[in-house]
PDB file of N, CA and C in Angstrom:
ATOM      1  N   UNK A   1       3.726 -12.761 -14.084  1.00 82.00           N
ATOM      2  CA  UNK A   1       3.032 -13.339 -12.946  1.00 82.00           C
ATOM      3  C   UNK A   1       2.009 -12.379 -12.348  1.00 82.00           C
ATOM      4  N   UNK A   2       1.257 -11.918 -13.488  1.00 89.00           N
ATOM      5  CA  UNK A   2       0.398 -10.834 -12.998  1.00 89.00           C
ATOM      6  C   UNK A   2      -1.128 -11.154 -13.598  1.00 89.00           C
ATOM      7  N   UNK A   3      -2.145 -10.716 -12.440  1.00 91.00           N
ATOM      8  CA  UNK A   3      -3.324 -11.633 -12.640  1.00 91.00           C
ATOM      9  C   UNK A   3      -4.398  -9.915 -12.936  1.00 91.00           C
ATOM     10  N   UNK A   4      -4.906  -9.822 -13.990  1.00 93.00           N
ATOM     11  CA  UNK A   4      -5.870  -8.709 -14.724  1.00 93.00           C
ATOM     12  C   UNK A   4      -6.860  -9.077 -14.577  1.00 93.00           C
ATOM     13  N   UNK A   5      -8.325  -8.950 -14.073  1.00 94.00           N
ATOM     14  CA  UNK A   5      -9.148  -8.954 -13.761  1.00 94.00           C
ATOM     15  C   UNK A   5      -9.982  -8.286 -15.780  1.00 94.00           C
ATOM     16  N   UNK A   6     -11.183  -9.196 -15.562  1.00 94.00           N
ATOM     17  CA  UNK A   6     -11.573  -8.755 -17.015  1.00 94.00           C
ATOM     18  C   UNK A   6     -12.021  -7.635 -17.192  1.00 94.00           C
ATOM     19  N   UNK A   7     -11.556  -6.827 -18.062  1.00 96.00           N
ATOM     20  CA  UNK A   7     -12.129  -5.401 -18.306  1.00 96.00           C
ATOM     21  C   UNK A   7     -11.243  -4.356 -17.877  1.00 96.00           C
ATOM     22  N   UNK A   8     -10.146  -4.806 -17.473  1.00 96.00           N
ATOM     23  CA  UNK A   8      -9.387  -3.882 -16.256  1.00 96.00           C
ATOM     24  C   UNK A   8      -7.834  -3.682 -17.142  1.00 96.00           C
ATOM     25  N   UNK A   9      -7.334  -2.893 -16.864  1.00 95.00           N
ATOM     26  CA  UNK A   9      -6.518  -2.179 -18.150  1.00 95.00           C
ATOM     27  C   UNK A   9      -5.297  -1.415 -17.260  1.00 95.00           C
ATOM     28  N   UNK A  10      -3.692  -0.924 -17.942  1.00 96.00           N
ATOM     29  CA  UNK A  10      -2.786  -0.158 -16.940  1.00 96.00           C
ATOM     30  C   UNK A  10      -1.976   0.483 -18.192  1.00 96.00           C
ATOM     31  N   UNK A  11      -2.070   1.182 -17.365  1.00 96.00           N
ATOM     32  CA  UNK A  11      -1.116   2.460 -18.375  1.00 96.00           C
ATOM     33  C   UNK A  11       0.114   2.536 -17.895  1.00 96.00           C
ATOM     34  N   UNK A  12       0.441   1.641 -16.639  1.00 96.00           N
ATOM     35  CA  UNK A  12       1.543   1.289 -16.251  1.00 96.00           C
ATOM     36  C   UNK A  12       2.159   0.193 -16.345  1.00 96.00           C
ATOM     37  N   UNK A  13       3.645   0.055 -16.109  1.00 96.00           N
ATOM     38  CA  UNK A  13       3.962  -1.347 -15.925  1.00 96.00           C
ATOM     39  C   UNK A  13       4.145  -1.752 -14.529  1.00 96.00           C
ATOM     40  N   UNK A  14       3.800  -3.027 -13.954  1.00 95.00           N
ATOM     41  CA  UNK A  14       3.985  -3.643 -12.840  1.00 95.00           C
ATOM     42  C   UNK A  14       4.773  -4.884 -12.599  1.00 95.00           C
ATOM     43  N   UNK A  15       5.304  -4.899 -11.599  1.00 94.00           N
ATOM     44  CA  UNK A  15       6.584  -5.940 -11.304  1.00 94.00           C
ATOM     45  C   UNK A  15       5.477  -7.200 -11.248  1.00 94.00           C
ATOM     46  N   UNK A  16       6.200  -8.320 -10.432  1.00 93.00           N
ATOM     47  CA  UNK A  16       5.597  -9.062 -10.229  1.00 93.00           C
ATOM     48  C   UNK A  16       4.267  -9.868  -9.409  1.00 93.00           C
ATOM     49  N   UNK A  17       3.920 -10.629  -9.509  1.00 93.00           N
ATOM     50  CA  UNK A  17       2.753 -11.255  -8.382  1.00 93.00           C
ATOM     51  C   UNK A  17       1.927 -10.021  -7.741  1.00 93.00           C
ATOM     52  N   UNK A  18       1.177  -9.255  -8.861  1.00 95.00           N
ATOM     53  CA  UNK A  18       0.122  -8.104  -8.423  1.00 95.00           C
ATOM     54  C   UNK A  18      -1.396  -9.057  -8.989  1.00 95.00           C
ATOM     55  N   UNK A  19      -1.993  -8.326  -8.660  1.00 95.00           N
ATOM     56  CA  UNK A  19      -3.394  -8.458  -9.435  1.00 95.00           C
ATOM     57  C   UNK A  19      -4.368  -7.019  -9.001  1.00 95.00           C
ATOM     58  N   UNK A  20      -5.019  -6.875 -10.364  1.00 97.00           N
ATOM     59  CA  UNK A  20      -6.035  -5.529 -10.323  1.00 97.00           C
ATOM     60  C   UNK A  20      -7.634  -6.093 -10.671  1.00 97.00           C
ATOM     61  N   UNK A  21      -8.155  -5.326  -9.761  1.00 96.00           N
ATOM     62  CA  UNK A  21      -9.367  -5.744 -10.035  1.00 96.00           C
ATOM     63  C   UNK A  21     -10.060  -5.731 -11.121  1.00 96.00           C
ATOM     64  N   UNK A  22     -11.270  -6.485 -11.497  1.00 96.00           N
ATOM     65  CA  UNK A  22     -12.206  -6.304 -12.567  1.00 96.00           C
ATOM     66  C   UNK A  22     -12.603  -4.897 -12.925  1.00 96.00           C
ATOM     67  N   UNK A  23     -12.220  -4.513 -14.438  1.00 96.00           N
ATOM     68  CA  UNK A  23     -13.269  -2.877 -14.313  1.00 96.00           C
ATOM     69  C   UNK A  23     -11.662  -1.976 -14.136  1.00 96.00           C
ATOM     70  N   UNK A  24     -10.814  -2.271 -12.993  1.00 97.00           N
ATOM     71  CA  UNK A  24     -10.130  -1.189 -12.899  1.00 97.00           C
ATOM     72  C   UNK A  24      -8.928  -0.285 -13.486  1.00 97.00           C
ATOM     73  N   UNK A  25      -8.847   0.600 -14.433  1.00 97.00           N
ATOM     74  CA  UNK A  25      -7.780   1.096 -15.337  1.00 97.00           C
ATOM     75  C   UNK A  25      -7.293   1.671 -14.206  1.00 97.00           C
ATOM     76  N   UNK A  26      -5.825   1.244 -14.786  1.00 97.00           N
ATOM     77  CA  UNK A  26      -4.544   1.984 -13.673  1.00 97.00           C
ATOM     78  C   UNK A  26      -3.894   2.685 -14.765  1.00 97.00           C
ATOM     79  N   UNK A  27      -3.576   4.449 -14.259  1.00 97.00           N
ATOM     80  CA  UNK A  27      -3.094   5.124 -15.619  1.00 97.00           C
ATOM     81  C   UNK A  27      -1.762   6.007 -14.366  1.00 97.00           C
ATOM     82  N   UNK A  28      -0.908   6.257 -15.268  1.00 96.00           N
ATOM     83  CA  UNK A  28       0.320   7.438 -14.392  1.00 96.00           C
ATOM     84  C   UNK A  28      -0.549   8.075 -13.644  1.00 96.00           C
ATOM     85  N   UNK A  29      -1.765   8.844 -13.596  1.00 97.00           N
ATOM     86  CA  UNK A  29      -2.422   9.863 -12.740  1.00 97.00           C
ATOM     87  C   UNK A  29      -3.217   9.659 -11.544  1.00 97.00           C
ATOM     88  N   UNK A  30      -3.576   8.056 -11.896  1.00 97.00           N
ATOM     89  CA  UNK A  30      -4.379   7.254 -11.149  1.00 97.00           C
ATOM     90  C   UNK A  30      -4.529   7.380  -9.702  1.00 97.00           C
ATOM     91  N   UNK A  31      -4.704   8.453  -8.602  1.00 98.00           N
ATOM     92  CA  UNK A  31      -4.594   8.102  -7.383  1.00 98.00           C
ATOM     93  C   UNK A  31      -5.054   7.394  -6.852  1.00 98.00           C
ATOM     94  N   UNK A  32      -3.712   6.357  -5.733  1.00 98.00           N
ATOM     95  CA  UNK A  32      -3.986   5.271  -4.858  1.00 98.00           C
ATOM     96  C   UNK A  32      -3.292   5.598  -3.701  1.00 98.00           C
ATOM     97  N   UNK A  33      -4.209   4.794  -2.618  1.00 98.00           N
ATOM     98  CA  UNK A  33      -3.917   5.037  -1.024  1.00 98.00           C
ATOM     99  C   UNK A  33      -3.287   3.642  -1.210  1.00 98.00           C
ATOM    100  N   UNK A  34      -2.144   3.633  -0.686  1.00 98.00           N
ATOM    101  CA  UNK A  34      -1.136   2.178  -0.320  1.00 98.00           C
ATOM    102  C   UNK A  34      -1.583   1.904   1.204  1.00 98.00           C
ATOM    103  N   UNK A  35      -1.675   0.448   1.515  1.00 97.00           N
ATOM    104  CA  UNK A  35      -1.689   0.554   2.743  1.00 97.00           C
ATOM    105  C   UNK A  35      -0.375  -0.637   3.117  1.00 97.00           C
ATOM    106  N   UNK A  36      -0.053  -1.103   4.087  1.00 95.00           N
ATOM    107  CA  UNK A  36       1.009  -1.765   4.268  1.00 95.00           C
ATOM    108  C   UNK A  36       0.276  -2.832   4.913  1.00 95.00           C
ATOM    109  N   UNK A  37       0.805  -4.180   5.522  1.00 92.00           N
ATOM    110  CA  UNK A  37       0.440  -5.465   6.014  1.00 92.00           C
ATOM    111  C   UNK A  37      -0.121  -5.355   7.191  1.00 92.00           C
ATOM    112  N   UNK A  38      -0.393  -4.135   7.932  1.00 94.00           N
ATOM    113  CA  UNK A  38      -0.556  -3.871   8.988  1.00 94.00           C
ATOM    114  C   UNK A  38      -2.276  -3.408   8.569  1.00 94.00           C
ATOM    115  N   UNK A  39      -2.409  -3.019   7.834  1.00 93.00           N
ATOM    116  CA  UNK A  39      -3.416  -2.254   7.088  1.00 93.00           C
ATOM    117  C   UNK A  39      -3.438  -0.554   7.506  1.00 93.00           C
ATOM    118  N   UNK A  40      -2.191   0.077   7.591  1.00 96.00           N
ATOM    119  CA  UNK A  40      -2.068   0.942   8.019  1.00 96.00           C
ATOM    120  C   UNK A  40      -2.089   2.056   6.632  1.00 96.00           C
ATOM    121  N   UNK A  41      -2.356   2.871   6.627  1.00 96.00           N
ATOM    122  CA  UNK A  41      -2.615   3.856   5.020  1.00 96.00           C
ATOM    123  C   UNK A  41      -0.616   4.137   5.111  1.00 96.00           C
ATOM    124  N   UNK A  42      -0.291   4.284   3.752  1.00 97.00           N
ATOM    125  CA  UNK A  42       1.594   4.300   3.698  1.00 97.00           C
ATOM    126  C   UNK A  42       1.331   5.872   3.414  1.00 97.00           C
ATOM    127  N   UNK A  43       0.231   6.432   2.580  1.00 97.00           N
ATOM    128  CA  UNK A  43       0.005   7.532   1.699  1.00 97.00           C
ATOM    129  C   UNK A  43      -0.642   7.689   0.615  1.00 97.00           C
ATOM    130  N   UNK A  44      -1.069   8.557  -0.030  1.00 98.00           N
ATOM    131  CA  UNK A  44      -1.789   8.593  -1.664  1.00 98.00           C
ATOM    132  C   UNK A  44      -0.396   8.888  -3.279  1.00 98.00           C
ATOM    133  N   UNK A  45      -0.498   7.681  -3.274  1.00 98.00           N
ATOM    134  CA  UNK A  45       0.653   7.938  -4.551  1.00 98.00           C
ATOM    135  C   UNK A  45      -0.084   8.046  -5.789  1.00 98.00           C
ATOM    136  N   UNK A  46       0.618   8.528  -6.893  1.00 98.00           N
ATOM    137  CA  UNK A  46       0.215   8.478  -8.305  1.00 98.00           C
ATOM    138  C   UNK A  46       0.648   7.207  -8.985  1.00 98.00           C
ATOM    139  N   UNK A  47       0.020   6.439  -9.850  1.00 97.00           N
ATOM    140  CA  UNK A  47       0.126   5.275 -10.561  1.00 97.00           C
ATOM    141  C   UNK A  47       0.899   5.291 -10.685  1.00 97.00           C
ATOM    142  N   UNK A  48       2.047   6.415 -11.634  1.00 97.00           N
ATOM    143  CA  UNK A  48       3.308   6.638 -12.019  1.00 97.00           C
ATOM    144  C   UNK A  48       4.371   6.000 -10.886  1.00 97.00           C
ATOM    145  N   UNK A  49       4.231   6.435  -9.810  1.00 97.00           N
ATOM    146  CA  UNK A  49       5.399   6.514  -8.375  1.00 97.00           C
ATOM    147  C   UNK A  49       5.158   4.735  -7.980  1.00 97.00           C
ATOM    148  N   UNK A  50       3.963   4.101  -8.077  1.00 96.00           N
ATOM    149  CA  UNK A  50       3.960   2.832  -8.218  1.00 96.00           C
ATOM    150  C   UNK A  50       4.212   2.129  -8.912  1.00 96.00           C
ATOM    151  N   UNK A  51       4.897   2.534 -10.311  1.00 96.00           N
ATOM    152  CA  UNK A  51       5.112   1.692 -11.613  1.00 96.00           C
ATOM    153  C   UNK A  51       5.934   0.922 -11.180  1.00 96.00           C
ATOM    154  N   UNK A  52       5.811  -0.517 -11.868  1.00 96.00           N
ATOM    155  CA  UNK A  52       7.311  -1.325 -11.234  1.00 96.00           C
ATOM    156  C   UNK A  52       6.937  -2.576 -10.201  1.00 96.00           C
ATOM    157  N   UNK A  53       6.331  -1.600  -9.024  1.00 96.00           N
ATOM    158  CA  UNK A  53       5.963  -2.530  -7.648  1.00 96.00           C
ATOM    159  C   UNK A  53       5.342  -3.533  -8.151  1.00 96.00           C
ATOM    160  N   UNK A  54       6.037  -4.630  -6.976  1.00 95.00           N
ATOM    161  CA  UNK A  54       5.395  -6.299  -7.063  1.00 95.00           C
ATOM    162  C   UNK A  54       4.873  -6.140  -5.315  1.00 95.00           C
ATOM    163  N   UNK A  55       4.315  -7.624  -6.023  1.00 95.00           N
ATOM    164  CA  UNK A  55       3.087  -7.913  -4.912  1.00 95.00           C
ATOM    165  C   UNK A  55       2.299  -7.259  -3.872  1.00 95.00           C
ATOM    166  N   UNK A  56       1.528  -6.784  -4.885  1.00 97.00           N
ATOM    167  CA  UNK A  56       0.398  -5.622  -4.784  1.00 97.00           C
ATOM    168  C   UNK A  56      -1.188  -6.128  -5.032  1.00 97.00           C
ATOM    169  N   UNK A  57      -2.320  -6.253  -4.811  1.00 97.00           N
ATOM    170  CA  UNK A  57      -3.461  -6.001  -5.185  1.00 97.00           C
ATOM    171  C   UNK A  57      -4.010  -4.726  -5.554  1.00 97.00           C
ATOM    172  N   UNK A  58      -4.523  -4.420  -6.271  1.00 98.00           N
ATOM    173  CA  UNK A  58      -5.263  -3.166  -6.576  1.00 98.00           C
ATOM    174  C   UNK A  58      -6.380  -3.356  -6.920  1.00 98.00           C
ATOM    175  N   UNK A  59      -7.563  -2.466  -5.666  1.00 97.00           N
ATOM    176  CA  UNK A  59      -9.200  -2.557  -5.966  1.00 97.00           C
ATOM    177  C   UNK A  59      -9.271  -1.352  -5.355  1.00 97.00           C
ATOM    178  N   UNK A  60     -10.593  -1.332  -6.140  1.00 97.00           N
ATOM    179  CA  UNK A  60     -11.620   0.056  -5.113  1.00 97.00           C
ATOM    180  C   UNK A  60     -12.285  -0.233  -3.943  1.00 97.00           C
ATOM    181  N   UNK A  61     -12.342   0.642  -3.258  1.00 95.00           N
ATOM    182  CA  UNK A  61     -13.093   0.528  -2.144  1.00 95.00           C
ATOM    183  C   UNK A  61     -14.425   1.096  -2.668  1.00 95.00           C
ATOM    184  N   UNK A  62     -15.026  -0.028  -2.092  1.00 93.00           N
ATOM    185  CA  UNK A  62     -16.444  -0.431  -2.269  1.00 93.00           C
ATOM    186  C   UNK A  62     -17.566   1.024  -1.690  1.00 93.00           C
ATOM    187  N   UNK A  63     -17.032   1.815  -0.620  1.00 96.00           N
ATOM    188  CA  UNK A  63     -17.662   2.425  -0.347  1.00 96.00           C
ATOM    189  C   UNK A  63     -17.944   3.938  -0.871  1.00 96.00           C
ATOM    190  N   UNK A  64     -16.398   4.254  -1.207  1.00 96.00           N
ATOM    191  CA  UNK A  64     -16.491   5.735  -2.137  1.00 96.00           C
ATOM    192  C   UNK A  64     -15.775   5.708  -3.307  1.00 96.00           C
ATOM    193  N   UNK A  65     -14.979   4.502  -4.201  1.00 94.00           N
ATOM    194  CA  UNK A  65     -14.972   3.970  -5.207  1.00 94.00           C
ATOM    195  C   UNK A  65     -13.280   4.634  -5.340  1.00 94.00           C
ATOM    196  N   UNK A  66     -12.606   4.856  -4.488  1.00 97.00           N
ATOM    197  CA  UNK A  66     -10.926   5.223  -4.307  1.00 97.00           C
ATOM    198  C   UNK A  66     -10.333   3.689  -4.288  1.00 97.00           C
ATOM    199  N   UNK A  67      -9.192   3.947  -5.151  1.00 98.00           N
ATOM    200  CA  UNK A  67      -8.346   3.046  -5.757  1.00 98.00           C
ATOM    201  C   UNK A  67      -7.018   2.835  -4.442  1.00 98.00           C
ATOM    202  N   UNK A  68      -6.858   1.340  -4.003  1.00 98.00           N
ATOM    203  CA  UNK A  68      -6.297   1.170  -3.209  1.00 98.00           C
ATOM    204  C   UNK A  68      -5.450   0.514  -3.529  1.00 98.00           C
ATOM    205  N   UNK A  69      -4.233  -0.023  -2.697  1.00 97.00           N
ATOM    206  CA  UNK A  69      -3.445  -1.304  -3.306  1.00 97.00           C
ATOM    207  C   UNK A  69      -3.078  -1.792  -1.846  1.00 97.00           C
ATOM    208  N   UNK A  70      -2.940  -2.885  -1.771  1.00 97.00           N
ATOM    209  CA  UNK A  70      -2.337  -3.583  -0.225  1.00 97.00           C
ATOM    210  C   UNK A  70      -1.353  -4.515  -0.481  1.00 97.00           C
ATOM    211  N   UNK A  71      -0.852  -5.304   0.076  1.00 96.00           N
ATOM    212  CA  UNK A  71      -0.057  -6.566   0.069  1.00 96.00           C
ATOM    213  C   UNK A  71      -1.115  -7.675  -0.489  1.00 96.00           C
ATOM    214  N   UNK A  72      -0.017  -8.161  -1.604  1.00 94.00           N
ATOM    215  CA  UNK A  72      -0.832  -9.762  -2.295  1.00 94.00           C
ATOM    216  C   UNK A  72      -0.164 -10.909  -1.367  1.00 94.00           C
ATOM    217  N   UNK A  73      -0.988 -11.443  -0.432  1.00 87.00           N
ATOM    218  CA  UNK A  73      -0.319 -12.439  -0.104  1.00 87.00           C
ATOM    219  C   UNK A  73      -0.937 -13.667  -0.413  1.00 87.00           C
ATOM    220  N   UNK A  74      -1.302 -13.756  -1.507  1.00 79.00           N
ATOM    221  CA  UNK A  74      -0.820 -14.906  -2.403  1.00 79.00           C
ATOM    222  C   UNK A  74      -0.604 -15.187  -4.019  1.00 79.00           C
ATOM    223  N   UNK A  75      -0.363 -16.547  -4.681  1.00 69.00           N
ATOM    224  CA  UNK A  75       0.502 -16.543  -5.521  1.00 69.00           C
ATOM    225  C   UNK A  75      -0.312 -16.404  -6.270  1.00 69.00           C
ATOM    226  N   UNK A  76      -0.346 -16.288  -7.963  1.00 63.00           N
ATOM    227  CA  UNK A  76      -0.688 -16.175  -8.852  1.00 63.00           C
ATOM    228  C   UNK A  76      -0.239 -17.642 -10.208  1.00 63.00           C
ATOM    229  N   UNK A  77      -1.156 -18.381 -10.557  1.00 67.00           N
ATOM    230  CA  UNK A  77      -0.493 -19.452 -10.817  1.00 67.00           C
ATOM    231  C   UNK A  77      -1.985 -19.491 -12.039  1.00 67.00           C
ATOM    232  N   UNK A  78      -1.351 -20.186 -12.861  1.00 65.00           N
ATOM    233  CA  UNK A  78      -2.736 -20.217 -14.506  1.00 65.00           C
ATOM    234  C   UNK A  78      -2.521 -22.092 -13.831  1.00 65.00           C
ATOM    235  N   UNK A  79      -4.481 -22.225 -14.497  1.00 68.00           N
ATOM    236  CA  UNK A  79      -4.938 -23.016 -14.656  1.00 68.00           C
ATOM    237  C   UNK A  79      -4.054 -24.254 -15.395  1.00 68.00           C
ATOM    238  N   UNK A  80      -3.092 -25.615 -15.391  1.00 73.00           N
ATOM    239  CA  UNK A  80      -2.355 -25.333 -17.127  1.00 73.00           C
ATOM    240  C   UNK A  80      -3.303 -26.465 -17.589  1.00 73.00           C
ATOM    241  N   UNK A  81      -4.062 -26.672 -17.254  1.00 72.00           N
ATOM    242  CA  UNK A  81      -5.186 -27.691 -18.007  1.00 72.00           C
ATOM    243  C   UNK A  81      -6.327 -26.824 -18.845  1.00 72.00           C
ATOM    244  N   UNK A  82      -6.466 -25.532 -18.361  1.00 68.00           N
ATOM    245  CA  UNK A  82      -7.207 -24.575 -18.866  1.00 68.00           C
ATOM    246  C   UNK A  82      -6.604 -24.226 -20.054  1.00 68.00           C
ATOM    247  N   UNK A  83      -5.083 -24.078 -19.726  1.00 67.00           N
ATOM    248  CA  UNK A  83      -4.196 -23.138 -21.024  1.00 67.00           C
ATOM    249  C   UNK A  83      -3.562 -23.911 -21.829  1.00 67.00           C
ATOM    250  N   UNK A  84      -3.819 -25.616 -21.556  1.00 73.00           N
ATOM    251  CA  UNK A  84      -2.825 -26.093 -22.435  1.00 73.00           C
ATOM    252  C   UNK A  84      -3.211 -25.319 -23.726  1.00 73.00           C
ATOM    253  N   UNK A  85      -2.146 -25.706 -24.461  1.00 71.00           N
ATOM    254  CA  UNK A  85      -2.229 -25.786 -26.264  1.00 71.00           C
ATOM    255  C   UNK A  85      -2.647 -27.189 -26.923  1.00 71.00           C
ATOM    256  N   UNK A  86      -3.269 -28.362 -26.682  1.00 62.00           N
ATOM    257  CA  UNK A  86      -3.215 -29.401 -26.904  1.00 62.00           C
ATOM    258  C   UNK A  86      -4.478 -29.531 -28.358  1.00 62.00           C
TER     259      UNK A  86
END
């Protein structure tokens, strides 16, 4: 239940209902600032210490190109008219 943005790649594994942005490789070394629902910064973790975590987004910030992750609050669901097999 995890939504990859095209081009975008992880050297980790992630739990459920995340999505990473377009473009963005997530590797064990990867530093990210977590922030919590509050939008408060949690800290700078390594990809590694995040492996696992669900419902997450992960993008860069647009302004100095640092890898963030926040709360996904919402679902992740495929097209199934897009994906049938028919």
């Amino acid at each position: 239940n995890c939504l990859l943005g095209a081009n975008s790649g992880l050297g980790i594994p992630l739990g459920n209902n995340c999505i990473v942005e377009a473009g963005l490789y997530i590797t064990g070394g990867t530093k990210i600032e977590l922030f919590d629902s509050a939008k408060s910064s949690k800290g700078i973790f390594k990809g590694s210490e995040l492996s696992g975590s669900s419902d997450l987004v992960f993008i860069r910030n647009s302004l100095n190109g640092s890898v963030i992750a926040r709360p996904n609050k919402s679902s992740v669901e495929l097209n199934t008219e897009l994906h049938s097999n028919d």
